[in-house]
Short mmCIF file of C-alpha atoms in Angstrom, two decimals:
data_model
loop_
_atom_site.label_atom_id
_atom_site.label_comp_id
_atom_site.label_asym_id
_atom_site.label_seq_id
_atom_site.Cartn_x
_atom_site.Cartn_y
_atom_site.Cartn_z
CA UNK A 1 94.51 -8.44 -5.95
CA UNK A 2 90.93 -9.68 -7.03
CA UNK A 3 88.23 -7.62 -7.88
CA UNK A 4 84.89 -8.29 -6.11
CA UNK A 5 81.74 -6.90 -8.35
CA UNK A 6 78.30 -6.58 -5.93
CA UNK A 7 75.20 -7.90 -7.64
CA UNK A 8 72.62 -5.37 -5.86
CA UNK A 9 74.48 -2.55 -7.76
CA UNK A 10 73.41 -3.65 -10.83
CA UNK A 11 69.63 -4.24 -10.00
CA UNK A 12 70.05 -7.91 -10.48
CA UNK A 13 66.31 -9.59 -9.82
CA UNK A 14 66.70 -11.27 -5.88
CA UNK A 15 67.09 -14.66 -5.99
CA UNK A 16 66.49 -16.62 -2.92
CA UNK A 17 68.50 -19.24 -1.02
CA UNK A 18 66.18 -21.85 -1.93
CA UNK A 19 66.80 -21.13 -5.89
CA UNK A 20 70.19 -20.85 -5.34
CA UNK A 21 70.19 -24.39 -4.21
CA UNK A 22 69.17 -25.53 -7.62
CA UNK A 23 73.17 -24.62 -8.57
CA UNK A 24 75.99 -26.80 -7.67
CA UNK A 25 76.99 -25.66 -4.84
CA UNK A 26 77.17 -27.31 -1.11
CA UNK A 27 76.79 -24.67 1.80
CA UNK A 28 79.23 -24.87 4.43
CA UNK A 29 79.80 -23.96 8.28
CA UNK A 30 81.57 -20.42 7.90
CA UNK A 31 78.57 -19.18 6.15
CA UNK A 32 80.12 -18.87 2.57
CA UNK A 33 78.63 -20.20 -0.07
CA UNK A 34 80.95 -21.38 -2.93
CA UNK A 35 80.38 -22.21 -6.72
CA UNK A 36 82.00 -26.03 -7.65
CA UNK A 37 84.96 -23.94 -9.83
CA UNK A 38 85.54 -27.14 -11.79
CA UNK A 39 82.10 -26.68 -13.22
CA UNK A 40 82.24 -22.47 -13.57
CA UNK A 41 85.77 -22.27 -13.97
CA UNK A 42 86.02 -18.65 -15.11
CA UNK A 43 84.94 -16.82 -11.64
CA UNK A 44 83.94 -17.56 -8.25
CA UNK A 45 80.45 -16.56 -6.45
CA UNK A 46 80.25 -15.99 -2.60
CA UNK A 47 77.57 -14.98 -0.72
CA UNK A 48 78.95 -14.08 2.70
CA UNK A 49 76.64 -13.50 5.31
CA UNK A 50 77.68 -10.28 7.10
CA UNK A 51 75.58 -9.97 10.38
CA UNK A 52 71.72 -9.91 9.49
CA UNK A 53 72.94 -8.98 5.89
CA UNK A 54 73.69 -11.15 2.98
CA UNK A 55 76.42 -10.05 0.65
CA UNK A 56 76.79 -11.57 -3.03
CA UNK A 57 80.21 -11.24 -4.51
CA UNK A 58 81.48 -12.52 -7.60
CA UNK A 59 85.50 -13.12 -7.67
CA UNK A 60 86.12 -11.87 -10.94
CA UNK A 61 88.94 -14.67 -12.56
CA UNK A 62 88.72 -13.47 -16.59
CA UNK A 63 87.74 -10.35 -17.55
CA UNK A 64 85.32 -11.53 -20.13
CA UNK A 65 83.10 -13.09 -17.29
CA UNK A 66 82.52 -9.95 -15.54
CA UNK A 67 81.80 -8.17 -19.02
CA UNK A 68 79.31 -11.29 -20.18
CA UNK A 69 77.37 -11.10 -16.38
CA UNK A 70 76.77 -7.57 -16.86
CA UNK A 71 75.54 -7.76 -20.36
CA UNK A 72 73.14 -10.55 -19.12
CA UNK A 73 72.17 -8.64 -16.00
CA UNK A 74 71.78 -5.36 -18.81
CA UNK A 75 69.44 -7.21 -20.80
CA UNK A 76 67.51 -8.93 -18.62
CA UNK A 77 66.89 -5.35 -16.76
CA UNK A 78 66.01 -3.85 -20.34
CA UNK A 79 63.66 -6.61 -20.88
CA UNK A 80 61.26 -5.98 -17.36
CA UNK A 81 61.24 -2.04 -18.04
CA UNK A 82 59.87 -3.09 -21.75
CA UNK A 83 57.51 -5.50 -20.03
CA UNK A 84 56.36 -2.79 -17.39
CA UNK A 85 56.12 0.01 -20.20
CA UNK A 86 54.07 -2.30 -22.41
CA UNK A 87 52.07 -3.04 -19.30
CA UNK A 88 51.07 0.42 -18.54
CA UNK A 89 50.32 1.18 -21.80
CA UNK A 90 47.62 -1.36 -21.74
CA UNK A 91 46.47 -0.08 -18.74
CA UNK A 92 45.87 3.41 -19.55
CA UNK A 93 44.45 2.04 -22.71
CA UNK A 94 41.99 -0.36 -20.88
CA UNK A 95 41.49 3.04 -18.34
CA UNK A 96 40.69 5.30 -21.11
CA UNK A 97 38.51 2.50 -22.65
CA UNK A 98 36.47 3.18 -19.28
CA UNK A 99 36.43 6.62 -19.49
CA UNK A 100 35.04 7.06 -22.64
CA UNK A 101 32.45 4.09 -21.96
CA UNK A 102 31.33 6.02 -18.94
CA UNK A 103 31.17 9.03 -20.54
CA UNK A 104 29.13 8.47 -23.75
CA UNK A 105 26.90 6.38 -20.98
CA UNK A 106 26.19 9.53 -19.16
CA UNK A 107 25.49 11.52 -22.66
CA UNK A 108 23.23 8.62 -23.72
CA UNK A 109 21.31 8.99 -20.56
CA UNK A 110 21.13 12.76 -20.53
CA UNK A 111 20.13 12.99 -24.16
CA UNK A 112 17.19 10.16 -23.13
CA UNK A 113 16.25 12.76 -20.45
CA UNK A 114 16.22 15.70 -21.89
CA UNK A 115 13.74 13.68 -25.02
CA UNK A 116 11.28 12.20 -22.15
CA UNK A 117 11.13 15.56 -20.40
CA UNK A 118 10.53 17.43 -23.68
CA UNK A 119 8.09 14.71 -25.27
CA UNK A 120 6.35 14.48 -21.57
CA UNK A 121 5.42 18.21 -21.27
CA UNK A 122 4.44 18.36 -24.76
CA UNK A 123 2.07 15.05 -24.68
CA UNK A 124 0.44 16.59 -20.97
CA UNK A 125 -0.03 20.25 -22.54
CA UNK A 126 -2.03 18.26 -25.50
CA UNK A 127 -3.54 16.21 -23.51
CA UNK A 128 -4.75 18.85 -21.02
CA UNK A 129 -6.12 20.88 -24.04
CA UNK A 130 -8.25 18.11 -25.21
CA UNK A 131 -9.49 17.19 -21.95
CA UNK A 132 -10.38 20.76 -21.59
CA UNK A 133 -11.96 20.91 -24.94
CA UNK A 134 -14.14 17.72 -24.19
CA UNK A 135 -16.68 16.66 -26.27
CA UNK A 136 -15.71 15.27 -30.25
CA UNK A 137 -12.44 16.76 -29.47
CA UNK A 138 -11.93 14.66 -27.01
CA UNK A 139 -13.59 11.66 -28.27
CA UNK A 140 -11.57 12.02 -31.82
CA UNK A 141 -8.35 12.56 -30.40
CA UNK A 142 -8.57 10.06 -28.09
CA UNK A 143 -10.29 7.23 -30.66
CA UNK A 144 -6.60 7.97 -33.02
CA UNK A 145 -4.87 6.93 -29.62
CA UNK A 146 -6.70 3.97 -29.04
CA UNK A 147 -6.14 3.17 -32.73
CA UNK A 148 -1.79 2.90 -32.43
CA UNK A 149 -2.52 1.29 -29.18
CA UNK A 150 -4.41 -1.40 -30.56
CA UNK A 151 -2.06 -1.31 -33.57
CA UNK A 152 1.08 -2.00 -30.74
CA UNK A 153 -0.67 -4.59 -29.26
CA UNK A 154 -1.13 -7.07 -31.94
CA UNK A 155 2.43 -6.49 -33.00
CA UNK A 156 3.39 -7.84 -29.50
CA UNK A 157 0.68 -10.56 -30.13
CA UNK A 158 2.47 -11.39 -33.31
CA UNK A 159 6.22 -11.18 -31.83
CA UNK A 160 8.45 -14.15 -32.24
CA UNK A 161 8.45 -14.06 -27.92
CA UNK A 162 4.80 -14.68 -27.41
CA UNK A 163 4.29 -16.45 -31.38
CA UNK A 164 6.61 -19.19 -29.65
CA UNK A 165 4.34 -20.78 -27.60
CA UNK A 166 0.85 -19.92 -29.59
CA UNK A 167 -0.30 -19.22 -32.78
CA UNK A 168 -1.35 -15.60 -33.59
CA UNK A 169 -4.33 -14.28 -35.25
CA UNK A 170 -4.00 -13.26 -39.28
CA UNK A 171 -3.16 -10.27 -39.85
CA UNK A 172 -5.74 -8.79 -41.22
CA UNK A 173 -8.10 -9.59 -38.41
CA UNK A 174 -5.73 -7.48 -36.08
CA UNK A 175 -6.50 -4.81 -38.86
CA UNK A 176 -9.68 -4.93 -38.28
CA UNK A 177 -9.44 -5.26 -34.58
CA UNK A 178 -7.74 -2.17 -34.73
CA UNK A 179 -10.15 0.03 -36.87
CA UNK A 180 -13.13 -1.99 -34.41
CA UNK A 181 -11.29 -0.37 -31.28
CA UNK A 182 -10.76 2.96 -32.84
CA UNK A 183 -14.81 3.10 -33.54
CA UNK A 184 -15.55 2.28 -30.22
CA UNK A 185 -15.26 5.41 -28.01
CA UNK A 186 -16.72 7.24 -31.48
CA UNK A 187 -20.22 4.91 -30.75
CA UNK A 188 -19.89 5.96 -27.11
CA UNK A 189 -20.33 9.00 -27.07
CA UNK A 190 -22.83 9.12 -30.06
CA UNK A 191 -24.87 6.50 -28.20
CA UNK A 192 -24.14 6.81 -25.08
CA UNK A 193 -23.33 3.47 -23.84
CA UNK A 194 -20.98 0.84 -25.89
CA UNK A 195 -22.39 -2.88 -24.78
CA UNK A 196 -24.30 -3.47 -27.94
CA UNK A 197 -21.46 -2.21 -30.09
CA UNK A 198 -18.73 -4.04 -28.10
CA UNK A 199 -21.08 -7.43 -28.17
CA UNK A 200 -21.54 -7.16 -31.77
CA UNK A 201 -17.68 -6.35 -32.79
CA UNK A 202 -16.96 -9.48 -30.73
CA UNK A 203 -19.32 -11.92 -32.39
CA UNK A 204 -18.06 -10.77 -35.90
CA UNK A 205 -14.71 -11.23 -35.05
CA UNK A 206 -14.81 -14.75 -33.61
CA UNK A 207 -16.67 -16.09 -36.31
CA UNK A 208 -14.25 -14.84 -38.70
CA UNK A 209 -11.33 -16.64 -36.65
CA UNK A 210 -13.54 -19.87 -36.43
CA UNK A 211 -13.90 -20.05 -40.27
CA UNK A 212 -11.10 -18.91 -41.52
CA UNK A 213 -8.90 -21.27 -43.56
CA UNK A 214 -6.49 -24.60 -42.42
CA UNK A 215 -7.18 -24.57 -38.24
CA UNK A 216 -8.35 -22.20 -36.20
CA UNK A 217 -6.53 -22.43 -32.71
CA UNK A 218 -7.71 -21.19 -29.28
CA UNK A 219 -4.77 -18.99 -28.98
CA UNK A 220 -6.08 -16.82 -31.79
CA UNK A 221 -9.35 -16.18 -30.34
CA UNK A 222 -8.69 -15.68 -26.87
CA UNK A 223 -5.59 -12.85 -28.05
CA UNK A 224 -8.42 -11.37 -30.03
CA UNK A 225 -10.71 -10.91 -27.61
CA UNK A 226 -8.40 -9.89 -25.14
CA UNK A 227 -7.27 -7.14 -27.79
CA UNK A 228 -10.68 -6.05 -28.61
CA UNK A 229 -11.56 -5.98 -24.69
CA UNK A 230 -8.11 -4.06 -23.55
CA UNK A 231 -7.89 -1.93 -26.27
CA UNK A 232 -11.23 -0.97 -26.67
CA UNK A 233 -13.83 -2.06 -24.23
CA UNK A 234 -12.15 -0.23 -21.01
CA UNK A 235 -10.62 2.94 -22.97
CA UNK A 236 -14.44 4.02 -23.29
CA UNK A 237 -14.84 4.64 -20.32
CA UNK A 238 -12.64 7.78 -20.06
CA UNK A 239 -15.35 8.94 -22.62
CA UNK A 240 -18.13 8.28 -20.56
CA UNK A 241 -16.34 9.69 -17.32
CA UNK A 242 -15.44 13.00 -19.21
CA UNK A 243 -18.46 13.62 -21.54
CA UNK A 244 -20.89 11.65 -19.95
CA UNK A 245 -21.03 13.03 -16.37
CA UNK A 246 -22.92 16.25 -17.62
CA UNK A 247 -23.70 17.60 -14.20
CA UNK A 248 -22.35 20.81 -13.38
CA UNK A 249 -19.43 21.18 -10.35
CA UNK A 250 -21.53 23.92 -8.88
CA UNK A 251 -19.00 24.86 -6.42
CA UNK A 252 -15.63 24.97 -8.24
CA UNK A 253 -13.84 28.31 -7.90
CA UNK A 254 -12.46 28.25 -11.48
CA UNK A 255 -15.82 27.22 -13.31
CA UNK A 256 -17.01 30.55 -11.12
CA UNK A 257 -14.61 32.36 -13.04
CA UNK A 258 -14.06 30.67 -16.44
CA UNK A 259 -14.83 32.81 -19.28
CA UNK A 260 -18.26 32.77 -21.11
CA UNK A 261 -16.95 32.28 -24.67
CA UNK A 262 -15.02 28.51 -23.67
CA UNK A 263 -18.42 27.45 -21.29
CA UNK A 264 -18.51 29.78 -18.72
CA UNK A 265 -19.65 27.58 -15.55
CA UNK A 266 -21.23 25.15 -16.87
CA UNK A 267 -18.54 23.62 -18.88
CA UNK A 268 -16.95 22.93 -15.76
CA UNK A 269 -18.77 19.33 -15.22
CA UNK A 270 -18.54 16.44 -12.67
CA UNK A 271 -16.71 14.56 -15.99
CA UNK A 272 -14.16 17.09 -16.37
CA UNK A 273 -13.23 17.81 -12.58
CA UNK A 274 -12.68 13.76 -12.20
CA UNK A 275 -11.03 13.18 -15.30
CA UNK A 276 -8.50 16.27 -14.57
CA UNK A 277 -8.29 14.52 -10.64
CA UNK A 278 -7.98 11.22 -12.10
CA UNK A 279 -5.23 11.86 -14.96
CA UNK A 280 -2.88 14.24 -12.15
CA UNK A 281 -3.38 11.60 -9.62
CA UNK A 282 -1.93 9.34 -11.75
CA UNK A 283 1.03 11.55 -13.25
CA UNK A 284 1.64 12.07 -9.56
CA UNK A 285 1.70 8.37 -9.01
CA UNK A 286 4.05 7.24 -11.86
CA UNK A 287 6.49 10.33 -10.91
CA UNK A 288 6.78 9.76 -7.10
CA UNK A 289 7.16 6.36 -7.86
CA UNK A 290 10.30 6.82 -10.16
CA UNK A 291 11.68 9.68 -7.68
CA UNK A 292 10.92 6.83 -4.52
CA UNK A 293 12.02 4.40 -6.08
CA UNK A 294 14.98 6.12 -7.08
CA UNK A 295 16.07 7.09 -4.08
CA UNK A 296 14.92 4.21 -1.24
CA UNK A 297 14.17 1.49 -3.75
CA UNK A 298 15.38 -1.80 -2.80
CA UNK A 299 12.54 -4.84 -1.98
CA UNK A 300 11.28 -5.54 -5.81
CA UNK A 301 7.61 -5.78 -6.04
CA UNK A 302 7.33 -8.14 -8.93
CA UNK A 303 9.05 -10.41 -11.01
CA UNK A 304 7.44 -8.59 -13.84
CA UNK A 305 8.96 -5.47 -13.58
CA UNK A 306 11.89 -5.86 -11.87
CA UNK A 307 12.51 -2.44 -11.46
CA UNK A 308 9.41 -1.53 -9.51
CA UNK A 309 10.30 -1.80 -5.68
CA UNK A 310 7.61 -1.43 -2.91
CA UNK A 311 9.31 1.41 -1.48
CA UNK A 312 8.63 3.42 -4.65
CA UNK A 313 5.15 1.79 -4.89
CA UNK A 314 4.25 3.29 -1.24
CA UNK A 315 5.63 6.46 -1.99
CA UNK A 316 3.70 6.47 -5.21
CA UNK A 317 0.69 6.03 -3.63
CA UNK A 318 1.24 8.61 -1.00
CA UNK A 319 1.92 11.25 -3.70
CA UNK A 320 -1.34 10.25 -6.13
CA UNK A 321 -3.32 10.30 -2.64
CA UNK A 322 -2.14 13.86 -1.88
CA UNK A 323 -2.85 15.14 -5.16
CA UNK A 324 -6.38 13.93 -5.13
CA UNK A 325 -6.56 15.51 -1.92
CA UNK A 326 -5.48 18.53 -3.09
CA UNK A 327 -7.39 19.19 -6.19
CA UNK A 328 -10.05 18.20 -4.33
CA UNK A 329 -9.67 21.11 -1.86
CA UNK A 330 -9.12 23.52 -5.09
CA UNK A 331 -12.54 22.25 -7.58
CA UNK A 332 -14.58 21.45 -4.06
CA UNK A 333 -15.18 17.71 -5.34
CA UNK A 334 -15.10 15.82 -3.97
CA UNK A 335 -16.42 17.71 -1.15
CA UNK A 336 -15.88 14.68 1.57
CA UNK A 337 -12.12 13.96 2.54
CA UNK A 338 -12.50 10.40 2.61
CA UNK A 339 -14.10 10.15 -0.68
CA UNK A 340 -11.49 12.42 -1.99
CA UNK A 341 -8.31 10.22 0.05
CA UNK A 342 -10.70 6.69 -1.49
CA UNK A 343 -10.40 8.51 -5.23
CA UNK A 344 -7.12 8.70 -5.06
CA UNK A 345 -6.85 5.10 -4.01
CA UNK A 346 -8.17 3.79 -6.65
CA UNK A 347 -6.51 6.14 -9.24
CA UNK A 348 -3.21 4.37 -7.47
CA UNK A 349 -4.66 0.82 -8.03
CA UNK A 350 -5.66 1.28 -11.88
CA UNK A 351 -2.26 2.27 -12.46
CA UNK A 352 0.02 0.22 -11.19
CA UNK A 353 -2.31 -2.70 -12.51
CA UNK A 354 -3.10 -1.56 -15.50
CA UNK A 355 1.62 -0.83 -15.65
CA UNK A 356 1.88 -4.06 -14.50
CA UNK A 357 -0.31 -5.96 -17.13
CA UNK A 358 1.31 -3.96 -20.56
CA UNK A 359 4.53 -5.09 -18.62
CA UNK A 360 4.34 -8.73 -18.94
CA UNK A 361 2.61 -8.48 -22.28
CA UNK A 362 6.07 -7.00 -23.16
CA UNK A 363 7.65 -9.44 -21.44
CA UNK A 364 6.67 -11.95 -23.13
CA UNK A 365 6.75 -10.42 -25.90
CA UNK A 366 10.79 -9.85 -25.81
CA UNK A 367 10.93 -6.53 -26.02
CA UNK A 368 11.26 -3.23 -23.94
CA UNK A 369 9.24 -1.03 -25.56
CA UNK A 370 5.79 -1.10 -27.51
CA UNK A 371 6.78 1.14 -30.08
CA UNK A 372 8.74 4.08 -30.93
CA UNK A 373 6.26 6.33 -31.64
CA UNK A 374 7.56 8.92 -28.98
CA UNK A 375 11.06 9.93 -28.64
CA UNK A 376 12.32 8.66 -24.97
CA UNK A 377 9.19 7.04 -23.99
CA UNK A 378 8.47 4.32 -26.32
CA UNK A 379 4.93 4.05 -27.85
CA UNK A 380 1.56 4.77 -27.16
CA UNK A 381 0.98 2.19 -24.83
CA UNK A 382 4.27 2.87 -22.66
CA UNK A 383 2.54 5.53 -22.21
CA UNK A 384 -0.98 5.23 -21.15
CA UNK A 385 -0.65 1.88 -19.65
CA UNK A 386 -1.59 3.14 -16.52
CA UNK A 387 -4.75 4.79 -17.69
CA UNK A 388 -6.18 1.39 -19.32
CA UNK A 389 -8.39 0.08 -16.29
CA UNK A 390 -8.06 3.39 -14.48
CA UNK A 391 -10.96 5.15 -16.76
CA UNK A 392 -13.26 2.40 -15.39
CA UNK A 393 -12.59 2.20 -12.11
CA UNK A 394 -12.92 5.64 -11.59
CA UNK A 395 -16.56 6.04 -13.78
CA UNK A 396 -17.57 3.53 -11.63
CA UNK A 397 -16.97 4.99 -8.13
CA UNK A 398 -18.16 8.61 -9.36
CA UNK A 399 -21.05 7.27 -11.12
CA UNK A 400 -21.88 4.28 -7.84
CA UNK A 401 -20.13 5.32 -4.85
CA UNK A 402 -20.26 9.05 -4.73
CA UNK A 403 -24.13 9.31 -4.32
CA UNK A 404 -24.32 6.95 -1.55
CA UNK A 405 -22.54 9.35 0.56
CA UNK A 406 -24.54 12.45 -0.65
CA UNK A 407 -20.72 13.71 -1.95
#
């Protein structure tokens, strides 16, 4: 009696009836298909269709067929679990690829974190000291700053991004640009007012670009000036705002009780209570704008920075108004709300401008950051960006506005 041998028990890959009409074989009535024997003489395959399921039978007719097929079938089985198994392999690879991407990602970012928070509260303790300390402390300290922020800006001048499209000044004008922008907020506060100074500087400095050697191009002087103007000009004013505003805050409740070996009561001055206003509001600014924006950003404010969004802006602005506010009610200056809420304002608008313009400098530039003077945050001008036109805009309303309004 014949032996039947079922394909399904040995796992054989499914082959459809529209393969199976690739092999000669004609289909007939009774629902049988048969091999041609006179081209596979050695066995027989059926496939019988029992009810709604198909049977496939080989009629074993030599015993080496059946041993052959089941070799084949062996193999070919063999071969797809290899094929799966080297599959998987590559996919746990490619998974734990991933994984450890991700994860030295997150330590990257943690480790950036943990250097901007560290360098942060170190740079605003400093900072507060000096601006405490007022006076040549002040002025010195803040003259080295304005020296490596000059210094960073006519690198970027000199970059390959923006030296693409102009010609940049020698370098040893920037030099001297730099050592010109340090002396400025020195010749403030010995004179008292920088105009002269900042005239002079300029004259020298474009007639040493006009004669200098093979052609002198616009591009040169117009960075220079620029330099000399944003580096030096407008960082002044925080010296006039913090040592020139000499008239005592009469009604601040910490002058009342500072001691009388730092100042007693009359260190506390209209300079220092703005300056202290002015530099929180805008540490309030830049942080509720990175929380805000964080956390609701998604309308981009400017192709400059496209990571500022206008949700973080307005929430920016909300938190640098109610920290004005609220110093304000602590000193008692300004004593007017409005004048206090209008403060604040402007603190806002200085900032973000002032952000804005050292960000397409960098642009095009081609690089991220101005330096890497301070660990997580860059350089010097990362960092005081915001403070650039601030200084000025706020001298000018304490100095202009206040009085009007008897405030």
């Amino acid at each position: 009696m014949a032996s039947f041998v079922e394909i399904g028990r040995y796992n054989v890959i499914p082959l459809s009836l529209a393969s199976l009409c690739t092999c000669p074989y004609r289909p007939t009535l009774n629902k049988t298909l048969i091999f041609n024997q006179k081209r596979y003489p050695k066995f027989n395959l059926r496939i019988v269709f029992d009810g709604s399921r198909p049977m496939f039978r080989f009629r074993q007719s030599g015993i080496s067929t059946n041993r052959h097929f089941i070799v084949a079938v062996a193999r070919a089985q063999a071969d797809r679990l290899d094929e799966d198994n080297a599959r998987e392999e590559v996919d746990k690879g490619n998974n734990l690829l991933v994984i450890e991407d991700s994860v030295s990602e997150r330590q990257q970012k943690a480790s950036q974190l943990k250097k901007r928070i560290v360098s942060g509260l170190g740079i605003g303790i400093s900072f507060g000291g000096i601006i405490l300390a007022g006076g040549w402390v002040f002025t010195v300290a803040f003259a080295a700053a304005v020296f490596v922020g000059a210094r960073e800006y006519f690198e970027l001048v000199r970059s390959r991004g923006i030296t693409a499209g102009m010609t940049p000044p020698p370098r040893y004008v920037s030099r001297v640009c730099s050592v010109i922008c340090a002396l400025m907020p020195i010749l403030t506060l010995y004179f008292g007012q920088i105009d002269v100074s900042v005239t002079s500087a300029a004259f020298v400095v474009a007639t040493a670009l006009l004669l200098q050697r093979g052609n002198p191009r616009f591009a040169q002087l117009s960075s220079t000036m620029f330099g000399l103007f944003y580096c030096g000009y407008l960082p002044c004013f925080w010296v006039k705002l913090r040592c020139g505003l000499a008239a005592p805050a009469l009604n601040t409740r910490i002058g009342a009780k500072w001691p009388v070996l730092l100042g007693g009561q009359a260190h506390w001055t209209v300079g220092l209570v703005a300056t202290l206003i002015s530099v929180s509001s805008i540490i309030a600014a830049d942080t509720f704008a990175f929380l805000g924006g964080k956390a609701f950003g998604r309308t981009q404010l400017t192709s400059i920075s496209p990571k500022k969004t206008w949700e973080g802006t307005i929430v920016g602005l909300g938190g640098c108004i109610a920290t004005s506010v609220a110093l304000s009610q602590i000193f008692r200056w300004p004593t007017s709300l409005l004048s206090a809420v209008a403060f604040g304002f402007l603190n806002f608008f200085g900032s973000v401008f002032g952000d804005l313009t050292e960000s397409m400098i960098k642009r095009d530039a081609g690089v991220k950051d101005s330096g890497s003077l301070i660990p997580g945050h860059g350089g010097v001008l990362d960092r005081v960006d915001s403070y650039i036109f601030t200084g000025a805009l706020a001298y000018s309303f304490v100095k202009t506005f206040l009085p009007l309004y008897g405030v």
